[in-house]
Amino acid sequence: MMQNKKIAVTGGIGSGKSVFCAILRKKGFPVFSCDEIYRNLWRNQSYQHGLCEVFPECVQAGTMNKKLLAAAVFGDRKKLEALNAYAHPKIMQTLLAAMEGEGVFFAEVPLLFEGGFESLFDEVIALRRADDARLSAVAERDAVTTEEIAARMNSQFDPAKLSEKRCIIVENNGSLADLEKKAEGIIALLNNI
C-alpha cells in the first residue's frame, strides 16, 4: 500500500525554489505552490474583506492596494507579523488539503521556518544561494528595487542558520544542469527514506 509523503521545498527569495520545483514537476511529481494559493486567495472576496479590516491604511477606492501593502509590511515587522497571522493559516489549510491521498507530494513553501510549519511535513528541502545571485535573480524577475529586495531578504529566515534545522540543504550556486543533478540525487535519497 502506498503512503502519503509531504515534502516542503523552501529557501529565501531568489534561492531557486521555483526552478527546483519545475524540475520536480518535469520528473512527474505533483508540486503545489503557496505563492499560487496566495494569489488565488486574493481573488476571494471574503479574504479581501478581512485583509482590508486588518490593513485599512492600504485600501484605495475600496480595495486593497498590493504595492501599499508590500511597502507597509516589509518596512514594519509588526505589520508583517499581522499579515502572516492572517494569511498563513488560510494558505496552509488549502495546501495540506491538496496534499491528501496516496503518493509523494512536494510543496513550495517560501516562509516555512518563519511560520514554524516544518513539523507539518515529512521532509524539508532548503535551497541556499549566494546573496548577490539572489539579488540579481529577483531584480531580473520582478520590477522591484534592490532596496525592496534587500528588505524582503532581511525579513526572511537567515540561510546561514539552515544547518540548525532538520532539512536537506541544496546549495544552488551552479548551473541549471547542476541543480537538476542535485534534484535527481535528492529524489533517489527520498526513495530510500
PDB file of N, CA, C and O in Angstrom, residues 2-6 99 101-105:
ATOM      1  N   MET A   2       0.558   2.190  -0.854  1.00  0.00           N
ATOM      2  CA  MET A   2       1.343   3.413  -0.976  1.00  0.00           C
ATOM      3  C   MET A   2       1.013   4.361   0.168  1.00  0.00           C
ATOM      4  O   MET A   2      -0.110   4.432   0.620  1.00  0.00           O
ATOM      5  N   GLN A   3       2.004   5.092   0.621  1.00  0.00           N
ATOM      6  CA  GLN A   3       1.820   6.030   1.715  1.00  0.00           C
ATOM      7  C   GLN A   3       1.672   7.453   1.189  1.00  0.00           C
ATOM      8  O   GLN A   3       1.862   7.719   0.011  1.00  0.00           O
ATOM      9  N   ASN A   4       1.361   8.340   2.114  1.00  0.00           N
ATOM     10  CA  ASN A   4       1.338   9.767   1.813  1.00  0.00           C
ATOM     11  C   ASN A   4       2.619  10.364   2.375  1.00  0.00           C
ATOM     12  O   ASN A   4       2.943  10.175   3.541  1.00  0.00           O
ATOM     13  N   LYS A   5       3.362  11.064   1.511  1.00  0.00           N
ATOM     14  CA  LYS A   5       4.581  11.736   1.963  1.00  0.00           C
ATOM     15  C   LYS A   5       4.530  13.179   1.496  1.00  0.00           C
ATOM     16  O   LYS A   5       4.370  13.446   0.304  1.00  0.00           O
ATOM     17  N   LYS A   6       4.616  14.107   2.447  1.00  0.00           N
ATOM     18  CA  LYS A   6       4.586  15.533   2.154  1.00  0.00           C
ATOM     19  C   LYS A   6       5.994  16.102   2.328  1.00  0.00           C
ATOM     20  O   LYS A   6       6.582  15.982   3.403  1.00  0.00           O
ATOM     21  N   MET A  99      -2.730  18.159  -0.572  1.00  0.00           N
ATOM     22  CA  MET A  99      -1.687  17.130  -0.491  1.00  0.00           C
ATOM     23  C   MET A  99      -2.186  15.825   0.131  1.00  0.00           C
ATOM     24  O   MET A  99      -1.385  14.959   0.466  1.00  0.00           O
ATOM     25  N   GLY A 101      -4.105  12.115   0.278  1.00  0.00           N
ATOM     26  CA  GLY A 101      -4.149  10.961  -0.616  1.00  0.00           C
ATOM     27  C   GLY A 101      -2.827  10.231  -0.650  1.00  0.00           C
ATOM     28  O   GLY A 101      -1.873  10.577   0.052  1.00  0.00           O
ATOM     29  N   GLU A 102      -2.780   9.209  -1.475  1.00  0.00           N
ATOM     30  CA  GLU A 102      -1.568   8.404  -1.583  1.00  0.00           C
ATOM     31  C   GLU A 102      -0.576   9.027  -2.559  1.00  0.00           C
ATOM     32  O   GLU A 102      -0.975   9.566  -3.583  1.00  0.00           O
ATOM     33  N   GLY A 103       0.686   8.951  -2.216  1.00  0.00           N
ATOM     34  CA  GLY A 103       1.721   9.439  -3.111  1.00  0.00           C
ATOM     35  C   GLY A 103       2.707  10.353  -2.426  1.00  0.00           C
ATOM     36  O   GLY A 103       2.608  10.631  -1.229  1.00  0.00           O
ATOM     37  N   VAL A 104       3.657  10.811  -3.210  1.00  0.00           N
ATOM     38  CA  VAL A 104       4.668  11.754  -2.742  1.00  0.00           C
ATOM     39  C   VAL A 104       4.298  13.125  -3.305  1.00  0.00           C
ATOM     40  O   VAL A 104       4.143  13.280  -4.517  1.00  0.00           O
ATOM     41  N   PHE A 105       4.125  14.099  -2.419  1.00  0.00           N
ATOM     42  CA  PHE A 105       3.716  15.444  -2.802  1.00  0.00           C
ATOM     43  C   PHE A 105       4.776  16.444  -2.357  1.00  0.00           C
ATOM     44  O   PHE A 105       5.275  16.364  -1.238  1.00  0.00           O
TER      45      PHE A 105
END
